[in-house]
N, CA, C and O atoms as a GROMACS GRO file, in nm:
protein
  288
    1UNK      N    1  -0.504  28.917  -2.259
    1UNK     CA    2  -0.442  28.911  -2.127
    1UNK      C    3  -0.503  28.792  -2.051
    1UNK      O    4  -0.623  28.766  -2.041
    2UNK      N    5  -0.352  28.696  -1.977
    2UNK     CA    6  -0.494  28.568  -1.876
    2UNK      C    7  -0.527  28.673  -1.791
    2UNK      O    8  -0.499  28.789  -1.764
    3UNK      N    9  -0.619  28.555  -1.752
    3UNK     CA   10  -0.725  28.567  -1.600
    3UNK      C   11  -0.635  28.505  -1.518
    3UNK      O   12  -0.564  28.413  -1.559
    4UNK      N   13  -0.631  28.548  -1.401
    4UNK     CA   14  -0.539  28.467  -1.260
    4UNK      C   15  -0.668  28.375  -1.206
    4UNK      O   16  -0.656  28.276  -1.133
    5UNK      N   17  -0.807  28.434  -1.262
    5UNK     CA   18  -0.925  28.337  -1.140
    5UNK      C   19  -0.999  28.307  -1.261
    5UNK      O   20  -0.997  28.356  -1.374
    6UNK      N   21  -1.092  28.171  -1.183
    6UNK     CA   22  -1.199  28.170  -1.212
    6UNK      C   23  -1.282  28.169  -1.178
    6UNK      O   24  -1.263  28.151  -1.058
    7UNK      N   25  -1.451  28.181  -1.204
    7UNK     CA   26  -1.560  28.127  -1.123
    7UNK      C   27  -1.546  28.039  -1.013
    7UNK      O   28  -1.497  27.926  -1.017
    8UNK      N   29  -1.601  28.109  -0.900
    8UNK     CA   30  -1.588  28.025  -0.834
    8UNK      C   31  -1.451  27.990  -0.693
    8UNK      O   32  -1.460  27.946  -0.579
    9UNK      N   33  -1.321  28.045  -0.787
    9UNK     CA   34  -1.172  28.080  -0.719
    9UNK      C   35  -1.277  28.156  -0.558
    9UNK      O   36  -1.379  28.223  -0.540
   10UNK      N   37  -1.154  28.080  -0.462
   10UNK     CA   38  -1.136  28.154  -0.320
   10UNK      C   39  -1.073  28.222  -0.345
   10UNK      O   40  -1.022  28.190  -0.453
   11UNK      N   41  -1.030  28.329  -0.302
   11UNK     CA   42  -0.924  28.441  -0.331
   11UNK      C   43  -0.977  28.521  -0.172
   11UNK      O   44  -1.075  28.495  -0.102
   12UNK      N   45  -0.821  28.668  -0.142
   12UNK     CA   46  -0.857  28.745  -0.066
   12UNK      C   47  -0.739  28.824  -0.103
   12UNK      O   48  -0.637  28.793  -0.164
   13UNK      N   49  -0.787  28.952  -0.041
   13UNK     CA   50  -0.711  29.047  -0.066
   13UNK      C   51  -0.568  29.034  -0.016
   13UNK      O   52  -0.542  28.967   0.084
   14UNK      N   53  -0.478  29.097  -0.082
   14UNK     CA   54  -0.376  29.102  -0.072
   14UNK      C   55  -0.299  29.161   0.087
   14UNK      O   56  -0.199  29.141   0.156
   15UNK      N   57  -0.448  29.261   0.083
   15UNK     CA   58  -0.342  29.331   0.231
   15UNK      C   59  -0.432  29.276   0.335
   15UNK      O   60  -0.432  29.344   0.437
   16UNK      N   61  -0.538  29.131   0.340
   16UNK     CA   62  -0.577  29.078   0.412
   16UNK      C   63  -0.757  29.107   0.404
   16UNK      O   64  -0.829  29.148   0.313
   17UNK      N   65  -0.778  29.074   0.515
   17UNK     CA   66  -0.970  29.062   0.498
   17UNK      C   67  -1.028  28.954   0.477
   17UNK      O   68  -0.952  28.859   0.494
   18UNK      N   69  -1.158  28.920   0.440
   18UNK     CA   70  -1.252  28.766   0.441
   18UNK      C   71  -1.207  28.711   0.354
   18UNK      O   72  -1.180  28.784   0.258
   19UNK      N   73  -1.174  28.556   0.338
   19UNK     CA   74  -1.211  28.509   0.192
   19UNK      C   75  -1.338  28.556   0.125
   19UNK      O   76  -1.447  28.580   0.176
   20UNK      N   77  -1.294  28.563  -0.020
   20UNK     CA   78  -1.428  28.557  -0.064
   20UNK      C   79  -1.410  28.472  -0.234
   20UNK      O   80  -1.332  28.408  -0.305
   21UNK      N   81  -1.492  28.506  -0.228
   21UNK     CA   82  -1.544  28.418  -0.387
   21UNK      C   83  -1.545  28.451  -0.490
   21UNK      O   84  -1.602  28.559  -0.507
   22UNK      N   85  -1.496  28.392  -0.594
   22UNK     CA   86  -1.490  28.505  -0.711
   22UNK      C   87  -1.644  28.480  -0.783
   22UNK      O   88  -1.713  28.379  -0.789
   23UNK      N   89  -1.665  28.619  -0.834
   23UNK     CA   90  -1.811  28.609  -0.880
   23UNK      C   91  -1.768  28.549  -1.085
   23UNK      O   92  -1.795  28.450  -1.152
   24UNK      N   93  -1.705  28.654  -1.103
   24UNK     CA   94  -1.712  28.682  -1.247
   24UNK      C   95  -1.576  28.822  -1.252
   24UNK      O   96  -1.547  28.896  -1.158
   25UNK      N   97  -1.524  28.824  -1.365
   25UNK     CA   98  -1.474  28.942  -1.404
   25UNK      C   99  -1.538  29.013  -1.479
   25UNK      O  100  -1.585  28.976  -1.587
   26UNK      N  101  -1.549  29.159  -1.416
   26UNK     CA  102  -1.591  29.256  -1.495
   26UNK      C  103  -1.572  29.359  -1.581
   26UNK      O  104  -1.503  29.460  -1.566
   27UNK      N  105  -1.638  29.325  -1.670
   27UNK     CA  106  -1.560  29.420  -1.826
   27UNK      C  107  -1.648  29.532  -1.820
   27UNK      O  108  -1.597  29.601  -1.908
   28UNK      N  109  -1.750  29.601  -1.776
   28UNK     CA  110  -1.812  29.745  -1.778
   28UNK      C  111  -1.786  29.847  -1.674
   28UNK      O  112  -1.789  29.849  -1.551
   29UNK      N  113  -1.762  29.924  -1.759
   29UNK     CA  114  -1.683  30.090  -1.728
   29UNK      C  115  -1.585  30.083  -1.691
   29UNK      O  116  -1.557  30.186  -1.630
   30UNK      N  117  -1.459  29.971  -1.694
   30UNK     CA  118  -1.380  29.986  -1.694
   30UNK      C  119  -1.225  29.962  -1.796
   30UNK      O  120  -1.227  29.855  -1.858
   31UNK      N  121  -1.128  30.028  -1.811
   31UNK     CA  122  -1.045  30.006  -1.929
   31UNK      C  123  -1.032  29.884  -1.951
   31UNK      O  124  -1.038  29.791  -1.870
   32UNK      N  125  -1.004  29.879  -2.132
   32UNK     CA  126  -0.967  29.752  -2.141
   32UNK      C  127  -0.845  29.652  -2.086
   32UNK      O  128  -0.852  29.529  -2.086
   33UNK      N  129  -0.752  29.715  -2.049
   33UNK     CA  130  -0.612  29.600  -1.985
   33UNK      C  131  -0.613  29.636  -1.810
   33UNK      O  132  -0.516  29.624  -1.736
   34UNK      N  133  -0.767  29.689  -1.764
   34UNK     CA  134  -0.781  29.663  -1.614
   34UNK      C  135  -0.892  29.549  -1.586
   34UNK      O  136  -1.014  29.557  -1.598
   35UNK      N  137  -0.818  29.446  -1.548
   35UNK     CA  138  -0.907  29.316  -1.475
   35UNK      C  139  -0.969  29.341  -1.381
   35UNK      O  140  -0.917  29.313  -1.273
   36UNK      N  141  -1.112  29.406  -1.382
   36UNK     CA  142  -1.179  29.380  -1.213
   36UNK      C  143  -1.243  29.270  -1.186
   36UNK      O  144  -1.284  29.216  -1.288
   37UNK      N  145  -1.267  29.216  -1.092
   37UNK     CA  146  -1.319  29.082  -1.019
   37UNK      C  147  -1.417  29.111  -0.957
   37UNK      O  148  -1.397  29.182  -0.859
   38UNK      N  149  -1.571  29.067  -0.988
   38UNK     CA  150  -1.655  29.034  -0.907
   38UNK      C  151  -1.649  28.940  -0.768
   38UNK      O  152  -1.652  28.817  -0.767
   39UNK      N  153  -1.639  29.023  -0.657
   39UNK     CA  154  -1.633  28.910  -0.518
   39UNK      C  155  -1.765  28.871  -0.477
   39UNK      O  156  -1.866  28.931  -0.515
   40UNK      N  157  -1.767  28.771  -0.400
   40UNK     CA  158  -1.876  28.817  -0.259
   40UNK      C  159  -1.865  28.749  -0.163
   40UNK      O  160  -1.805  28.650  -0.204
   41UNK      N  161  -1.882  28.738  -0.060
   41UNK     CA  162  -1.802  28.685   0.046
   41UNK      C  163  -1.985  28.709   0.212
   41UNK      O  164  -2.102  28.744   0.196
   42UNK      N  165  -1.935  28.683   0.295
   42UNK     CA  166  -2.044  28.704   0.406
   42UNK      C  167  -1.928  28.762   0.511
   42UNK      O  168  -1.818  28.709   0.525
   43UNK      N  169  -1.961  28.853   0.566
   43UNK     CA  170  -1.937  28.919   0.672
   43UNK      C  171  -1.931  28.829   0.832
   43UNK      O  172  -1.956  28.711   0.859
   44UNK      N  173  -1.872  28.982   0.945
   44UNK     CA  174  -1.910  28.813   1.018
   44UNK      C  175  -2.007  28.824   1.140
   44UNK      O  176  -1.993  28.796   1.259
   45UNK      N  177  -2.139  28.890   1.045
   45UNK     CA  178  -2.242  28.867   1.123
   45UNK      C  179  -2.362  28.822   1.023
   45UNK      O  180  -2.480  28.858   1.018
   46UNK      N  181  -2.274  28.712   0.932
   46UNK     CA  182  -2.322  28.602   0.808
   46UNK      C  183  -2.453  28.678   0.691
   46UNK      O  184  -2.554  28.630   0.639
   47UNK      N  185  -2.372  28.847   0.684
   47UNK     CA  186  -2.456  28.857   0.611
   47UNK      C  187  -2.371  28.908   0.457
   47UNK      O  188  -2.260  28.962   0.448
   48UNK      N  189  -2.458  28.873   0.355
   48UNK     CA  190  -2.394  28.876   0.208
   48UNK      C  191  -2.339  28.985   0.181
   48UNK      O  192  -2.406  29.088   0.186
   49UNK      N  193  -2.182  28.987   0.139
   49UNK     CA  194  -2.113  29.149   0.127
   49UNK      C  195  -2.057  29.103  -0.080
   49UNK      O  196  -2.009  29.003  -0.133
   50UNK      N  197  -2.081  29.179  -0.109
   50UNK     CA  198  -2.010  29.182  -0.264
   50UNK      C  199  -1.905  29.346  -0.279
   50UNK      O  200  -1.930  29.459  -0.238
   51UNK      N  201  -1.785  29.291  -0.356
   51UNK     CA  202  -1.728  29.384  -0.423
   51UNK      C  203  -1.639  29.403  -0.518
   51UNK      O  204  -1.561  29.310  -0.499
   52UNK      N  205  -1.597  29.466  -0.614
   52UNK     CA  206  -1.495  29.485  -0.742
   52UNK      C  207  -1.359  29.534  -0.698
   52UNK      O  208  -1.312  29.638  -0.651
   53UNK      N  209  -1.313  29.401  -0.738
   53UNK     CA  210  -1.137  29.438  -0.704
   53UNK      C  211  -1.076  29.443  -0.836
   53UNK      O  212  -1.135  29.415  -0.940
   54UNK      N  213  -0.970  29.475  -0.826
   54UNK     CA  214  -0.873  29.492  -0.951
   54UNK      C  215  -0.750  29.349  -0.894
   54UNK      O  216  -0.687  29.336  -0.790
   55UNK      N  217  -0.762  29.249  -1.035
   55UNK     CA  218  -0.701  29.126  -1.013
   55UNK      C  219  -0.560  29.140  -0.924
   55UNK      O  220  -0.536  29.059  -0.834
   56UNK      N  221  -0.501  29.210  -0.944
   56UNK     CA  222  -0.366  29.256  -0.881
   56UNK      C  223  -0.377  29.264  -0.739
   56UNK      O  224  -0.280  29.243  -0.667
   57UNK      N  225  -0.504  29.298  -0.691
   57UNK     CA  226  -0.517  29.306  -0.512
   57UNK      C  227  -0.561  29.176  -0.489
   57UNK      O  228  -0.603  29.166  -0.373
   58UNK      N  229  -0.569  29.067  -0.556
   58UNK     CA  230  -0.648  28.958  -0.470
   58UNK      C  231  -0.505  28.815  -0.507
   58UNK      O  232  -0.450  28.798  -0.616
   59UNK      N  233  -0.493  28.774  -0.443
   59UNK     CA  234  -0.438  28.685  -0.430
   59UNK      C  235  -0.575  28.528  -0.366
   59UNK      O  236  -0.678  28.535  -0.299
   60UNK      N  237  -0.493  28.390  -0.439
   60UNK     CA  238  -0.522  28.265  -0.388
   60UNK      C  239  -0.554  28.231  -0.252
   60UNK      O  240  -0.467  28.255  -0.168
   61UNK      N  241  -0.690  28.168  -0.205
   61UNK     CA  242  -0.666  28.148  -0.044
   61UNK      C  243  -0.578  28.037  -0.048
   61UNK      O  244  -0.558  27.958  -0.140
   62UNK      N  245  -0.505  28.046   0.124
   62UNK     CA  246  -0.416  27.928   0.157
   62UNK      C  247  -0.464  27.806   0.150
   62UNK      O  248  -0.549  27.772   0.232
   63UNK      N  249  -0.428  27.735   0.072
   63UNK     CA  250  -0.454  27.594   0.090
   63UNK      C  251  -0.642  27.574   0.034
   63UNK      O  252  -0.699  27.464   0.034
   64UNK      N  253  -0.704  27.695  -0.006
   64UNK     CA  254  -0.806  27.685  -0.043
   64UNK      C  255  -0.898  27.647   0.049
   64UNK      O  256  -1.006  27.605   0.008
   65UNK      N  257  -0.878  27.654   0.159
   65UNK     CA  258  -0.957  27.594   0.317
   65UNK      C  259  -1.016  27.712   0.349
   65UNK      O  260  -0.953  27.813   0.316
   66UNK      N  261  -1.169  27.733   0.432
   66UNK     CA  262  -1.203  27.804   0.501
   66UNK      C  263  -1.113  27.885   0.621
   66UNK      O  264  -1.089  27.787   0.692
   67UNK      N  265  -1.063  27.971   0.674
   67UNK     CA  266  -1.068  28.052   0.788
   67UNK      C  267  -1.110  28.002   0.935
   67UNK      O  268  -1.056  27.950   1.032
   68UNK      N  269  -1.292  28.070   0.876
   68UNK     CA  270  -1.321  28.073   0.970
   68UNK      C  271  -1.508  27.989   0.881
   68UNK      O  272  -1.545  27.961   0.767
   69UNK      N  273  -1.552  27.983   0.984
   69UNK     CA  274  -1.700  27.900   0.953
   69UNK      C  275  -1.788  27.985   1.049
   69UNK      O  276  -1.771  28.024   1.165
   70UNK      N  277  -1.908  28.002   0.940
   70UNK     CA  278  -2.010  28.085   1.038
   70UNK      C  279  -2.137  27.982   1.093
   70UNK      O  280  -2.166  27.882   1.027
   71UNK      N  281  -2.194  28.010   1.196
   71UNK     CA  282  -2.350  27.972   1.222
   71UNK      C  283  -2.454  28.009   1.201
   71UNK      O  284  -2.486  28.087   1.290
   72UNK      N  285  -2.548  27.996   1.115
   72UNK     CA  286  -2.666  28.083   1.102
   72UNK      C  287  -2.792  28.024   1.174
   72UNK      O  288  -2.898  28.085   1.173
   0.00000   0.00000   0.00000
Protein backbone atom coordinates (compact mmCIF):
# COMPACT_ATOMS: atom_id res chain seq x y z
CA UNK A 1 0.00 0.00 0.00
CA UNK A 2 1.63 3.89 -0.78
CA UNK A 3 2.27 6.24 1.88
CA UNK A 4 0.41 9.72 1.17
CA UNK A 5 3.49 11.34 3.59
CA UNK A 6 6.70 11.52 4.29
CA UNK A 7 9.18 12.44 6.95
CA UNK A 8 9.00 15.45 7.58
CA UNK A 9 5.35 16.23 5.34
CA UNK A 10 3.23 19.32 6.98
CA UNK A 11 0.00 17.81 7.13
CA UNK A 12 -3.30 18.58 9.43
CA UNK A 13 -6.20 17.09 10.17
CA UNK A 14 -8.86 16.81 8.09
CA UNK A 15 -11.60 18.28 10.31
CA UNK A 16 -9.01 21.08 11.13
CA UNK A 17 -6.47 21.84 14.15
CA UNK A 18 -2.45 22.79 14.20
CA UNK A 19 -0.26 21.95 11.48
CA UNK A 20 1.85 19.45 12.40
CA UNK A 21 4.66 17.34 11.22
CA UNK A 22 4.88 14.11 10.19
CA UNK A 23 7.06 12.08 12.50
CA UNK A 24 7.20 8.56 10.90
CA UNK A 25 4.47 5.93 10.19
CA UNK A 26 3.65 3.54 12.57
CA UNK A 27 3.56 -0.14 12.14
CA UNK A 28 3.13 -1.39 16.05
CA UNK A 29 -0.11 -2.68 17.37
CA UNK A 30 -1.69 -1.81 14.70
CA UNK A 31 -3.33 -3.89 11.57
CA UNK A 32 -1.54 -4.43 8.73
CA UNK A 33 -3.62 -2.26 5.84
CA UNK A 34 -4.13 0.60 8.77
CA UNK A 35 -1.58 3.53 8.10
CA UNK A 36 -1.00 5.42 11.38
CA UNK A 37 1.16 8.58 11.30
CA UNK A 38 3.42 9.73 13.83
CA UNK A 39 2.68 13.72 14.33
CA UNK A 40 4.04 16.39 16.46
CA UNK A 41 3.28 19.70 16.23
CA UNK A 42 3.59 22.67 19.38
CA UNK A 43 0.56 23.91 20.86
CA UNK A 44 -0.17 27.44 21.28
CA UNK A 45 1.43 28.01 24.36
CA UNK A 46 4.75 26.62 22.21
CA UNK A 47 4.79 23.61 23.99
CA UNK A 48 5.65 20.04 22.20
CA UNK A 49 2.27 18.01 21.53
CA UNK A 50 2.71 14.49 19.58
CA UNK A 51 0.04 12.14 18.19
CA UNK A 52 -1.10 8.91 15.97
CA UNK A 53 -3.44 9.54 13.26
CA UNK A 54 -4.75 7.17 10.80
CA UNK A 55 -3.44 8.51 7.16
CA UNK A 56 -7.06 9.05 6.02
CA UNK A 57 -7.61 11.96 8.73
CA UNK A 58 -4.67 14.05 7.74
CA UNK A 59 -4.58 15.80 4.75
CA UNK A 60 -1.51 18.26 2.99
CA UNK A 61 -0.98 21.80 4.57
CA UNK A 62 -2.05 24.69 2.18
CA UNK A 63 0.53 25.79 0.22
CA UNK A 64 2.89 24.12 2.81
CA UNK A 65 3.25 27.66 4.65
CA UNK A 66 3.01 28.16 8.33
CA UNK A 67 -0.49 29.42 9.88
CA UNK A 68 0.50 30.84 12.47
CA UNK A 69 4.29 31.50 14.09
CA UNK A 70 5.00 31.26 17.72
CA UNK A 71 7.43 33.36 20.15
CA UNK A 72 9.37 31.72 22.64
Amino acid sequence: MAKKFKKGDCVILKSGGPQMTVKDYNDEDYIDDELMVDCDWFDNKNNAQNGTYHEDQLKPCPDNKPLTTFVG
